Amino acid sequence: MKSSKKVELHLHLEGAAPPAFVRGLAAEKQLDLGGVFDDRGRYRYNGFKDFLRIYEAVCSTLQTPADYARLLSAVLSECGEQGAIYVELFVSPEFCGGGDLFAWRDYLGAMEEIARAYALSGVDSRAVLTCIRHLGPDRAKRTALCAAETGGGWVAGMGLAGAEDVGEARDYAWSFDCAREAQLGLTAHAGEWCGPDSIRGALELGVTRIGHGIRAIEDPALVRYLADKGILLEVCPGANVALGVVPNLAAHPIARLADAGVRVAVSTDDPPFFDTSLNREYQQLADSFGWSDPEFRQMNLWAAEAAFCDEDTRNRLKQEFT
Ligand SMILES: O=c1[nH]cnc2c1ncn2[C@@H]1O[C@H](CO)[C@@H](O)[C@H]1O
């Protein structure tokens, strides 16, 4: 498992920031992060809403394009250690210059330079610009404009994350239409905290992938629909267990969804928050469901097919898993 190549489609850039890295930035900037860390230096939070709060405290240490370049370098380095050959990162212009297009271009330029260097060493990546649901539809429009204006290269998609129970997916239709017209790939978080209707709402935005989506399992007609349409679920089992969406991995619906013909691909979401890594996710799936090389190859092939990259990259990735 350890050295096998992997595609990861659901990784929040700030959520992948190692605690030591964030402590270093806070010290440099003389920021007091208060209760962000526990006494062993790990991120501390109590439930999902508190997780979102701590996430934003972590983001407060990331203040310049250079900070984001260093973060991306640390994250892609770890992705490489875990065997990732292609990664899609959720990046939010709201955190990179407050949603302003000109500021975002500076952050993007700094990150693209790092992404190019890692691609040359075998860890290719793309960014999925992510609207933050609990900041509301007007702020999301700014992300959509950043995505539309800077899409086509490293910026390959747009997504929606944050508090899933705030508003309706259709509130974000303008932003998703804007991104679609700019030919970006589309994904949205749904069916992590809210039920099958949240997934139906996300599908109305025209997404080809769902972030999490695991509560589809409660609705057999929806499961059939996802399978028939080839909608891929970006599943993060360790995150779901850590946040208490499912009680343990054995109870996780990933295997039942895959058995029902739904395309699933495993990711780590926010690995240091959830004490996980890609290798750990694979190992735990192997232990819980008896998955081995054939299942992992299939999953990575689905991920390659659903990736928001150009066709040359897709074909190269697919060759790795066929
Ligand atoms: O597991 C998750 N579920 C929902 N939202 C998340 C998760 N992890 C991070 N974010 C949210 O994504 C945005 C940055 O990409 C942040 O708003 C963060 O709170």
mmCIF file of C-alpha atoms and ligand atoms in Angstrom:
data_model
loop_
_atom_site.group_PDB
_atom_site.id
_atom_site.type_symbol
_atom_site.label_atom_id
_atom_site.label_comp_id
_atom_site.label_asym_id
_atom_site.label_seq_id
_atom_site.Cartn_x
_atom_site.Cartn_y
_atom_site.Cartn_z
ATOM 1 C CA MET A 1 0.000 0.000 0.000
ATOM 2 C CA LYS A 2 2.692 2.338 1.088
ATOM 3 C CA SER A 3 4.415 3.146 -2.166
ATOM 4 C CA SER A 4 1.433 2.787 -4.489
ATOM 5 C CA LYS A 5 0.538 5.796 -6.595
ATOM 6 C CA LYS A 6 -2.576 7.728 -5.762
ATOM 7 C CA VAL A 7 -4.868 10.492 -6.980
ATOM 8 C CA GLU A 8 -6.379 12.753 -4.336
ATOM 9 C CA LEU A 9 -9.319 14.985 -5.306
ATOM 10 C CA HIS A 10 -10.462 16.477 -1.999
ATOM 11 C CA LEU A 11 -7.814 18.259 0.030
ATOM 12 C CA HIS A 12 -8.408 21.665 1.651
ATOM 13 C CA LEU A 13 -5.141 23.577 1.351
ATOM 14 C CA GLU A 14 -5.332 25.371 4.709
ATOM 15 C CA GLY A 15 -6.790 22.248 6.308
ATOM 16 C CA ALA A 16 -3.634 20.389 5.318
ATOM 17 C CA ALA A 17 -1.361 22.892 7.109
ATOM 18 C CA PRO A 18 0.868 20.996 9.555
ATOM 19 C CA PRO A 19 0.435 22.326 13.123
ATOM 20 C CA ALA A 20 4.180 23.013 13.427
ATOM 21 C CA PHE A 21 4.041 25.105 10.256
ATOM 22 C CA VAL A 22 1.128 27.157 11.625
ATOM 23 C CA ARG A 23 2.870 27.588 14.986
ATOM 24 C CA GLY A 24 5.930 28.871 13.125
ATOM 25 C CA LEU A 25 3.906 31.415 11.160
ATOM 26 C CA ALA A 26 2.094 32.550 14.323
ATOM 27 C CA ALA A 27 5.437 33.043 16.100
ATOM 28 C CA GLU A 28 6.892 35.018 13.161
ATOM 29 C CA LYS A 29 3.889 37.309 13.153
ATOM 30 C CA GLN A 30 3.511 37.385 16.937
ATOM 31 C CA LEU A 31 -0.065 36.160 16.736
ATOM 32 C CA ASP A 32 -1.697 34.591 19.760
ATOM 33 C CA LEU A 33 -3.681 31.609 18.495
ATOM 34 C CA GLY A 34 -5.291 30.976 21.856
ATOM 35 C CA GLY A 35 -6.905 27.549 22.084
ATOM 36 C CA VAL A 36 -6.058 26.276 18.597
ATOM 37 C CA PHE A 37 -3.675 23.557 19.853
ATOM 38 C CA ASP A 38 -4.011 20.909 22.533
ATOM 39 C CA ASP A 39 -1.215 20.176 25.006
ATOM 40 C CA ARG A 40 0.426 17.803 22.511
ATOM 41 C CA GLY A 41 0.489 20.493 19.838
ATOM 42 C CA ARG A 42 -2.307 19.084 17.691
ATOM 43 C CA TYR A 43 -5.337 21.032 16.482
ATOM 44 C CA ARG A 44 -8.049 21.049 19.120
ATOM 45 C CA TYR A 45 -11.780 21.423 18.337
ATOM 46 C CA ASN A 46 -15.039 20.128 19.643
ATOM 47 C CA GLY A 47 -17.456 19.160 16.860
ATOM 48 C CA PHE A 48 -17.939 20.502 13.329
ATOM 49 C CA LYS A 49 -18.856 24.129 14.056
ATOM 50 C CA ASP A 50 -15.836 24.446 16.334
ATOM 51 C CA PHE A 51 -13.705 22.791 13.646
ATOM 52 C CA LEU A 52 -14.780 25.568 11.227
ATOM 53 C CA ARG A 53 -13.809 28.173 13.826
ATOM 54 C CA ILE A 54 -10.375 26.646 14.416
ATOM 55 C CA TYR A 55 -9.922 26.320 10.644
ATOM 56 C CA GLU A 56 -10.433 30.060 10.303
ATOM 57 C CA ALA A 57 -8.003 30.762 13.166
ATOM 58 C CA VAL A 58 -5.397 28.731 11.257
ATOM 59 C CA CYS A 59 -6.158 30.795 8.144
ATOM 60 C CA SER A 60 -5.495 34.001 10.096
ATOM 61 C CA THR A 61 -1.784 33.101 10.155
ATOM 62 C CA LEU A 62 -1.672 32.944 6.346
ATOM 63 C CA GLN A 63 -1.458 36.577 5.332
ATOM 64 C CA THR A 64 0.674 36.937 2.220
ATOM 65 C CA PRO A 65 1.298 35.232 -1.132
ATOM 66 C CA ALA A 66 4.647 34.058 0.274
ATOM 67 C CA ASP A 67 2.855 32.383 3.217
ATOM 68 C CA TYR A 68 0.624 30.514 0.783
ATOM 69 C CA ALA A 69 3.601 29.525 -1.370
ATOM 70 C CA ARG A 70 5.317 28.053 1.698
ATOM 71 C CA LEU A 71 2.119 26.305 2.730
ATOM 72 C CA LEU A 72 1.617 24.798 -0.709
ATOM 73 C CA SER A 73 5.203 23.587 -0.738
ATOM 74 C CA ALA A 74 4.793 21.894 2.661
ATOM 75 C CA VAL A 75 1.510 20.304 1.594
ATOM 76 C CA LEU A 76 2.680 19.029 -1.802
ATOM 77 C CA SER A 77 5.832 17.670 -0.225
ATOM 78 C CA GLU A 78 3.707 15.602 2.170
ATOM 79 C CA CYS A 79 1.409 14.542 -0.699
ATOM 80 C CA GLY A 80 4.475 13.200 -2.498
ATOM 81 C CA GLU A 81 5.524 11.287 0.635
ATOM 82 C CA GLN A 82 2.104 9.659 0.626
ATOM 83 C CA GLY A 83 2.407 8.492 -2.977
ATOM 84 C CA ALA A 84 0.131 11.127 -4.536
ATOM 85 C CA ILE A 85 0.904 11.830 -8.192
ATOM 86 C CA TYR A 86 -2.015 14.205 -8.733
ATOM 87 C CA VAL A 87 -3.834 16.331 -6.144
ATOM 88 C CA GLU A 88 -6.742 18.749 -6.329
ATOM 89 C CA LEU A 89 -6.569 21.397 -3.628
ATOM 90 C CA PHE A 90 -9.486 23.451 -2.369
ATOM 91 C CA VAL A 91 -8.272 27.023 -2.242
ATOM 92 C CA SER A 92 -10.414 29.993 -1.205
ATOM 93 C CA PRO A 93 -9.762 33.499 -2.588
ATOM 94 C CA GLU A 94 -11.628 34.701 0.521
ATOM 95 C CA PHE A 95 -8.569 33.688 2.553
ATOM 96 C CA CYS A 96 -6.166 34.865 -0.166
ATOM 97 C CA GLY A 97 -6.721 38.605 -0.246
ATOM 98 C CA GLY A 98 -10.343 38.736 0.930
ATOM 99 C CA GLY A 99 -11.930 37.812 -2.400
ATOM 100 C CA ASP A 100 -10.361 40.686 -4.334
ATOM 101 C CA LEU A 101 -9.375 39.628 -7.858
ATOM 102 C CA PHE A 102 -6.164 41.668 -8.012
ATOM 103 C CA ALA A 103 -4.973 40.374 -4.659
ATOM 104 C CA TRP A 104 -5.949 36.835 -5.663
ATOM 105 C CA ARG A 105 -3.776 37.082 -8.788
ATOM 106 C CA ASP A 106 -0.747 37.739 -6.559
ATOM 107 C CA TYR A 107 -1.495 34.736 -4.352
ATOM 108 C CA LEU A 108 -2.143 32.601 -7.411
ATOM 109 C CA GLY A 109 1.133 33.622 -9.050
ATOM 110 C CA ALA A 110 3.085 32.625 -5.944
ATOM 111 C CA MET A 111 1.312 29.261 -5.693
ATOM 112 C CA GLU A 112 1.586 28.454 -9.404
ATOM 113 C CA GLU A 113 5.351 28.731 -9.218
ATOM 114 C CA ILE A 114 5.445 26.126 -6.433
ATOM 115 C CA ALA A 115 2.897 23.906 -8.193
ATOM 116 C CA ARG A 116 5.028 23.922 -11.369
ATOM 117 C CA ALA A 117 8.120 22.881 -9.422
ATOM 118 C CA TYR A 118 6.309 19.961 -7.752
ATOM 119 C CA ALA A 119 4.722 18.869 -11.037
ATOM 120 C CA LEU A 120 8.251 18.484 -12.435
ATOM 121 C CA SER A 121 9.108 16.205 -9.518
ATOM 122 C CA GLY A 122 6.040 14.019 -10.043
ATOM 123 C CA VAL A 123 3.353 15.599 -7.866
ATOM 124 C CA ASP A 124 0.966 17.317 -10.261
ATOM 125 C CA SER A 125 -1.793 19.499 -8.821
ATOM 126 C CA ARG A 126 -4.745 21.724 -9.652
ATOM 127 C CA ALA A 127 -6.744 24.211 -7.606
ATOM 128 C CA VAL A 128 -10.493 24.113 -7.071
ATOM 129 C CA LEU A 129 -11.521 27.613 -5.983
ATOM 130 C CA THR A 130 -13.920 27.147 -3.152
ATOM 131 C CA CYS A 131 -16.904 29.269 -2.171
ATOM 132 C CA ILE A 132 -17.484 29.270 1.572
ATOM 133 C CA ARG A 133 -21.116 28.539 2.180
ATOM 134 C CA HIS A 134 -21.446 30.157 5.595
ATOM 135 C CA LEU A 135 -20.150 33.446 4.153
ATOM 136 C CA GLY A 136 -23.199 33.575 1.867
ATOM 137 C CA PRO A 137 -23.924 33.860 -1.872
ATOM 138 C CA ASP A 138 -22.649 37.413 -2.402
ATOM 139 C CA ARG A 139 -19.166 36.548 -1.172
ATOM 140 C CA ALA A 140 -19.325 33.367 -3.279
ATOM 141 C CA LYS A 141 -19.787 35.502 -6.399
ATOM 142 C CA ARG A 142 -16.380 37.040 -5.806
ATOM 143 C CA THR A 143 -14.830 33.565 -5.710
ATOM 144 C CA ALA A 144 -16.667 32.694 -8.925
ATOM 145 C CA LEU A 145 -15.294 35.798 -10.619
ATOM 146 C CA CYS A 146 -11.762 34.951 -9.460
ATOM 147 C CA ALA A 147 -12.286 31.429 -10.815
ATOM 148 C CA ALA A 148 -13.650 32.645 -14.144
ATOM 149 C CA GLU A 149 -10.877 35.228 -14.568
ATOM 150 C CA THR A 150 -7.984 32.958 -13.633
ATOM 151 C CA GLY A 151 -9.261 29.539 -14.740
ATOM 152 C CA GLY A 152 -7.701 27.389 -17.426
ATOM 153 C CA GLY A 153 -4.296 26.561 -15.980
ATOM 154 C CA TRP A 154 -3.666 25.524 -12.398
ATOM 155 C CA VAL A 155 -7.153 26.758 -11.498
ATOM 156 C CA ALA A 156 -9.271 23.953 -12.897
ATOM 157 C CA GLY A 157 -12.496 23.945 -10.908
ATOM 158 C CA MET A 158 -14.838 25.600 -8.495
ATOM 159 C CA GLY A 159 -16.433 24.170 -5.369
ATOM 160 C CA LEU A 160 -18.579 24.940 -2.366
ATOM 161 C CA ALA A 161 -17.570 24.035 1.216
ATOM 162 C CA GLY A 162 -18.204 25.170 4.774
ATOM 163 C CA ALA A 163 -21.357 24.865 6.868
ATOM 164 C CA GLU A 164 -23.625 22.662 4.764
ATOM 165 C CA ASP A 165 -26.781 23.610 6.670
ATOM 166 C CA VAL A 166 -26.599 27.312 5.769
ATOM 167 C CA GLY A 167 -29.036 28.332 3.003
ATOM 168 C CA GLU A 168 -29.827 26.275 -0.092
ATOM 169 C CA ALA A 169 -27.459 25.064 -2.805
ATOM 170 C CA ARG A 170 -29.515 27.012 -5.380
ATOM 171 C CA ASP A 171 -28.491 30.262 -3.640
ATOM 172 C CA TYR A 172 -25.115 29.627 -5.295
ATOM 173 C CA ALA A 173 -26.498 29.030 -8.808
ATOM 174 C CA TRP A 174 -25.164 32.348 -10.165
ATOM 175 C CA SER A 175 -21.633 31.448 -9.038
ATOM 176 C CA PHE A 176 -21.810 27.942 -10.462
ATOM 177 C CA ASP A 177 -23.237 29.186 -13.771
ATOM 178 C CA CYS A 178 -20.395 31.697 -13.961
ATOM 179 C CA ALA A 179 -17.771 28.988 -13.350
ATOM 180 C CA ARG A 180 -19.416 26.601 -15.814
ATOM 181 C CA GLU A 181 -19.378 29.263 -18.531
ATOM 182 C CA ALA A 182 -15.655 29.612 -17.847
ATOM 183 C CA GLN A 183 -15.378 25.834 -18.477
ATOM 184 C CA LEU A 184 -14.307 24.956 -14.964
ATOM 185 C CA GLY A 185 -15.029 21.624 -13.332
ATOM 186 C CA LEU A 186 -17.694 21.785 -10.618
ATOM 187 C CA THR A 187 -18.022 20.069 -7.247
ATOM 188 C CA ALA A 188 -19.892 20.866 -4.024
ATOM 189 C CA HIS A 189 -19.868 19.556 -0.485
ATOM 190 C CA ALA A 190 -23.188 17.874 0.344
ATOM 191 C CA GLY A 191 -24.441 14.797 2.123
ATOM 192 C CA GLU A 192 -21.782 15.024 4.817
ATOM 193 C CA TRP A 193 -23.964 16.645 7.497
ATOM 194 C CA CYS A 194 -27.263 17.050 5.678
ATOM 195 C CA GLY A 195 -29.304 14.293 4.075
ATOM 196 C CA PRO A 196 -29.970 13.136 0.495
ATOM 197 C CA ASP A 197 -31.873 16.324 -0.385
ATOM 198 C CA SER A 198 -28.676 18.318 0.075
ATOM 199 C CA ILE A 199 -27.064 16.109 -2.590
ATOM 200 C CA ARG A 200 -30.011 16.603 -4.953
ATOM 201 C CA GLY A 201 -29.638 20.361 -4.404
ATOM 202 C CA ALA A 202 -25.920 20.214 -5.231
ATOM 203 C CA LEU A 203 -26.623 18.190 -8.396
ATOM 204 C CA GLU A 204 -28.924 20.993 -9.581
ATOM 205 C CA LEU A 205 -25.845 23.235 -9.654
ATOM 206 C CA GLY A 206 -24.495 21.011 -12.433
ATOM 207 C CA VAL A 207 -21.671 19.400 -10.473
ATOM 208 C CA THR A 208 -20.022 16.209 -11.721
ATOM 209 C CA ARG A 209 -18.654 15.363 -8.283
ATOM 210 C CA ILE A 210 -19.910 15.645 -4.722
ATOM 211 C CA GLY A 211 -17.670 16.397 -1.737
ATOM 212 C CA HIS A 212 -18.454 13.621 0.758
ATOM 213 C CA GLY A 213 -21.980 12.713 -0.416
ATOM 214 C CA ILE A 214 -22.049 9.678 1.829
ATOM 215 C CA ARG A 215 -25.580 10.267 3.127
ATOM 216 C CA ALA A 216 -26.798 9.309 -0.358
ATOM 217 C CA ILE A 217 -26.847 5.824 1.140
ATOM 218 C CA GLU A 218 -30.132 6.766 2.878
ATOM 219 C CA ASP A 219 -31.925 7.103 -0.486
ATOM 220 C CA PRO A 220 -31.770 4.088 -2.853
ATOM 221 C CA ALA A 221 -33.185 6.083 -5.796
ATOM 222 C CA LEU A 222 -30.437 8.669 -5.360
ATOM 223 C CA VAL A 223 -27.801 5.932 -5.136
ATOM 224 C CA ARG A 224 -29.050 4.552 -8.473
ATOM 225 C CA TYR A 225 -29.023 8.035 -9.988
ATOM 226 C CA LEU A 226 -25.427 8.687 -8.893
ATOM 227 C CA ALA A 227 -24.371 5.300 -10.259
ATOM 228 C CA ASP A 228 -26.194 5.802 -13.595
ATOM 229 C CA LYS A 229 -24.800 9.282 -14.146
ATOM 230 C CA GLY A 230 -21.275 8.391 -13.044
ATOM 231 C CA ILE A 231 -21.219 11.152 -10.414
ATOM 232 C CA LEU A 232 -18.095 10.655 -8.300
ATOM 233 C CA LEU A 233 -18.177 10.971 -4.526
ATOM 234 C CA GLU A 234 -15.016 12.447 -2.976
ATOM 235 C CA VAL A 235 -15.096 10.322 0.173
ATOM 236 C CA CYS A 236 -13.016 11.153 3.243
ATOM 237 C CA PRO A 237 -13.620 8.266 5.650
ATOM 238 C CA GLY A 238 -11.161 9.341 8.352
ATOM 239 C CA ALA A 239 -12.694 12.820 8.452
ATOM 240 C CA ASN A 240 -16.170 11.373 8.774
ATOM 241 C CA VAL A 241 -15.095 9.209 11.723
ATOM 242 C CA ALA A 242 -13.130 12.031 13.395
ATOM 243 C CA LEU A 243 -16.064 14.448 13.171
ATOM 244 C CA GLY A 244 -18.585 11.807 14.264
ATOM 245 C CA VAL A 245 -20.587 11.620 11.003
ATOM 246 C CA VAL A 246 -20.207 7.836 11.282
ATOM 247 C CA PRO A 247 -19.332 5.982 14.500
ATOM 248 C CA ASN A 248 -16.421 3.981 13.041
ATOM 249 C CA LEU A 249 -14.947 2.910 9.725
ATOM 250 C CA ALA A 250 -16.716 -0.447 9.696
ATOM 251 C CA ALA A 251 -20.025 1.456 9.696
ATOM 252 C CA HIS A 252 -18.915 3.802 6.893
ATOM 253 C CA PRO A 253 -21.067 3.522 3.743
ATOM 254 C CA ILE A 254 -18.151 3.764 1.271
ATOM 255 C CA ALA A 255 -18.110 0.036 0.534
ATOM 256 C CA ARG A 256 -21.906 -0.159 0.211
ATOM 257 C CA LEU A 257 -21.896 2.803 -2.167
ATOM 258 C CA ALA A 258 -19.151 1.239 -4.288
ATOM 259 C CA ASP A 259 -20.981 -2.110 -4.294
ATOM 260 C CA ALA A 260 -24.073 -0.278 -5.573
ATOM 261 C CA GLY A 261 -22.054 1.003 -8.534
ATOM 262 C CA VAL A 262 -21.362 4.522 -7.287
ATOM 263 C CA ARG A 263 -17.923 5.895 -8.199
ATOM 264 C CA VAL A 264 -16.001 6.707 -5.032
ATOM 265 C CA ALA A 265 -12.507 8.077 -4.518
ATOM 266 C CA VAL A 266 -10.723 8.382 -1.199
ATOM 267 C CA SER A 267 -9.238 11.618 0.102
ATOM 268 C CA THR A 268 -8.010 13.022 3.398
ATOM 269 C CA ASP A 269 -9.953 16.344 3.575
ATOM 270 C CA ASP A 270 -7.913 18.108 6.308
ATOM 271 C CA PRO A 271 -5.355 15.460 7.341
ATOM 272 C CA PRO A 272 -3.696 16.980 10.447
ATOM 273 C CA PHE A 273 -7.093 17.932 11.868
ATOM 274 C CA PHE A 274 -8.275 14.352 11.542
ATOM 275 C CA ASP A 275 -5.023 12.604 12.395
ATOM 276 C CA THR A 276 -4.928 10.942 9.005
ATOM 277 C CA SER A 277 -2.884 10.579 5.811
ATOM 278 C CA LEU A 278 -3.493 8.995 2.425
ATOM 279 C CA ASN A 279 -1.524 5.884 3.383
ATOM 280 C CA ARG A 280 -3.469 5.587 6.614
ATOM 281 C CA GLU A 281 -6.794 5.887 4.765
ATOM 282 C CA TYR A 282 -5.798 3.116 2.353
ATOM 283 C CA GLN A 283 -4.536 0.908 5.164
ATOM 284 C CA GLN A 284 -7.742 1.342 7.136
ATOM 285 C CA LEU A 285 -9.900 0.553 4.096
ATOM 286 C CA ALA A 286 -7.818 -2.556 3.562
ATOM 287 C CA ASP A 287 -8.288 -3.564 7.204
ATOM 288 C CA SER A 288 -12.023 -2.771 7.383
ATOM 289 C CA PHE A 289 -13.274 -3.923 3.990
ATOM 290 C CA GLY A 290 -10.548 -6.229 2.700
ATOM 291 C CA TRP A 291 -9.785 -3.836 -0.154
ATOM 292 C CA SER A 292 -6.495 -4.363 -1.936
ATOM 293 C CA ASP A 293 -4.757 -3.420 -5.150
ATOM 294 C CA PRO A 294 -7.687 -4.094 -7.568
ATOM 295 C CA GLU A 295 -10.138 -1.947 -5.552
ATOM 296 C CA PHE A 296 -7.595 0.837 -5.099
ATOM 297 C CA ARG A 297 -6.713 0.814 -8.796
ATOM 298 C CA GLN A 298 -10.382 1.059 -9.722
ATOM 299 C CA MET A 299 -10.897 3.915 -7.292
ATOM 300 C CA ASN A 300 -7.897 5.822 -8.650
ATOM 301 C CA LEU A 301 -9.058 5.233 -12.213
ATOM 302 C CA TRP A 302 -12.439 6.740 -11.320
ATOM 303 C CA ALA A 303 -10.624 9.654 -9.684
ATOM 304 C CA ALA A 304 -8.531 10.201 -12.822
ATOM 305 C CA GLU A 305 -11.683 10.126 -14.952
ATOM 306 C CA ALA A 306 -13.383 12.685 -12.686
ATOM 307 C CA ALA A 307 -10.354 14.974 -12.264
ATOM 308 C CA PHE A 308 -10.692 18.556 -13.481
ATOM 309 C CA CYS A 309 -7.431 18.405 -15.470
ATOM 310 C CA ASP A 310 -6.733 18.626 -19.216
ATOM 311 C CA GLU A 311 -7.120 15.473 -21.325
ATOM 312 C CA ASP A 312 -3.363 14.843 -21.718
ATOM 313 C CA THR A 313 -2.940 14.780 -17.956
ATOM 314 C CA ARG A 314 -6.031 12.597 -17.571
ATOM 315 C CA ASN A 315 -4.746 10.046 -20.075
ATOM 316 C CA ARG A 316 -1.365 9.969 -18.376
ATOM 317 C CA LEU A 317 -3.038 9.376 -14.997
ATOM 318 C CA LYS A 318 -5.372 6.719 -16.366
ATOM 319 C CA GLN A 319 -2.411 4.789 -17.740
ATOM 320 C CA GLU A 320 -1.032 4.513 -14.212
ATOM 321 C CA PHE A 321 -4.117 2.612 -13.069
ATOM 322 C CA THR A 322 -5.003 0.384 -16.034
HETATM 323 O O1 LIG B 1 -14.860 18.537 5.982
HETATM 324 C C1 LIG B 1 -15.267 19.667 5.677
HETATM 325 N N1 LIG B 1 -16.585 19.886 5.448
HETATM 326 C C2 LIG B 1 -17.082 21.113 5.112
HETATM 327 N N2 LIG B 1 -16.314 22.192 4.969
HETATM 328 C C3 LIG B 1 -14.990 22.044 5.183
HETATM 329 C C4 LIG B 1 -14.417 20.804 5.535
HETATM 330 N N3 LIG B 1 -13.092 20.998 5.678
HETATM 331 C C5 LIG B 1 -12.847 22.308 5.413
HETATM 332 N N4 LIG B 1 -13.986 22.934 5.129
HETATM 333 C C6 LIG B 1 -14.191 24.357 4.777
HETATM 334 O O2 LIG B 1 -13.654 24.595 3.502
HETATM 335 C C7 LIG B 1 -13.246 25.949 3.390
HETATM 336 C C8 LIG B 1 -11.873 26.032 2.786
HETATM 337 O O3 LIG B 1 -11.722 25.268 1.667
HETATM 338 C C9 LIG B 1 -13.276 26.528 4.786
HETATM 339 O O4 LIG B 1 -14.388 27.381 4.919
HETATM 340 C C10 LIG B 1 -13.461 25.317 5.671
HETATM 341 O O5 LIG B 1 -14.204 25.623 6.789
#
